[in-house]
Tab-separated table of C-alpha atoms in Angstrom:
chain	number	residue	atom	x	y	z
B	1	UNK	CA	0.000	0.000	0.000
B	2	UNK	CA	2.754	2.453	0.932
B	3	UNK	CA	4.602	1.820	-2.320
B	4	UNK	CA	1.489	2.704	-4.295
B	5	UNK	CA	1.090	5.909	-2.286
B	6	UNK	CA	4.692	6.861	-3.155
B	7	UNK	CA	4.104	6.025	-6.807
B	8	UNK	CA	1.065	8.307	-6.866
B	9	UNK	CA	3.066	11.034	-5.115
B	10	UNK	CA	5.656	10.929	-7.905
B	11	UNK	CA	2.922	11.002	-10.525
B	12	UNK	CA	1.436	14.074	-8.798
B	13	UNK	CA	4.877	15.671	-8.769
B	14	UNK	CA	5.405	14.926	-12.471
B	15	UNK	CA	2.027	16.391	-13.447
B	16	UNK	CA	2.626	19.445	-11.239
B	17	UNK	CA	5.970	20.046	-12.942
B	18	UNK	CA	4.284	19.752	-16.350
B	19	UNK	CA	1.674	22.317	-15.282
B	20	UNK	CA	-1.217	19.832	-15.343
B	21	UNK	CA	-2.757	20.848	-12.020
B	22	UNK	CA	-5.966	18.827	-12.411
B	23	UNK	CA	-4.043	15.587	-12.796
B	24	UNK	CA	-1.571	16.581	-10.076
B	25	UNK	CA	-4.414	17.227	-7.624
B	26	UNK	CA	-6.072	13.909	-8.526
B	27	UNK	CA	-2.862	11.993	-7.778
B	28	UNK	CA	-2.261	14.028	-4.613
B	29	UNK	CA	-5.670	12.911	-3.402
B	30	UNK	CA	-4.927	9.288	-4.331
B	31	UNK	CA	-1.599	9.176	-2.563
B	32	UNK	CA	-3.052	10.749	0.592
B	33	UNK	CA	-5.948	8.281	0.563
B	34	UNK	CA	-3.412	5.472	0.288
B	35	UNK	CA	-1.704	6.605	3.461
B	36	UNK	CA	1.087	8.906	2.213
B	37	UNK	CA	2.440	10.390	5.443
B	38	UNK	CA	4.890	13.025	4.229
B	39	UNK	CA	2.466	15.885	3.560
B	40	UNK	CA	5.308	18.370	4.029
B	41	UNK	CA	6.710	17.257	0.653
B	42	UNK	CA	3.779	19.015	-1.032
B	43	UNK	CA	4.869	22.338	0.429
B	44	UNK	CA	8.630	21.773	0.271
B	45	UNK	CA	9.034	20.349	-3.252
B	46	UNK	CA	9.507	23.073	-5.863
B	47	UNK	CA	7.253	21.271	-8.363
B	48	UNK	CA	4.211	22.079	-6.213
B	49	UNK	CA	5.114	25.750	-5.630
B	50	UNK	CA	2.752	27.125	-8.297
B	51	UNK	CA	-0.148	25.052	-6.939
B	52	UNK	CA	0.106	26.134	-3.304
B	53	UNK	CA	-2.295	29.043	-3.681
B	54	UNK	CA	-5.047	26.873	-5.162
B	55	UNK	CA	-8.000	26.291	-2.816
B	56	UNK	CA	-8.078	22.607	-3.835
B	57	UNK	CA	-4.414	22.221	-2.878
B	58	UNK	CA	-5.007	23.777	0.541
B	59	UNK	CA	-8.106	21.612	1.049
B	60	UNK	CA	-6.205	18.409	0.311
B	61	UNK	CA	-3.507	19.270	2.820
B	62	UNK	CA	-6.081	20.201	5.456
B	63	UNK	CA	-7.988	16.935	5.063
B	64	UNK	CA	-7.359	13.913	7.178
B	65	UNK	CA	-8.093	11.405	4.430
B	66	UNK	CA	-9.555	8.079	5.352
B	67	UNK	CA	-7.074	5.449	4.304
B	68	UNK	CA	-8.884	3.084	1.960
């Protein structure tokens, strides 16, 4: 499960870098739902810098997702 969460984190990062925020947010949600613990990476990694002002981005980080 944790490996899949990491995989989805890297997909989110890749889409964020490419400027595809919709896809990046979708994979952010997936990785958090799969138990990704390192939420700080979303605020520390440069790829997510442009997304940090988006309400959806802030919402995802504020959520305590239910691990599926």
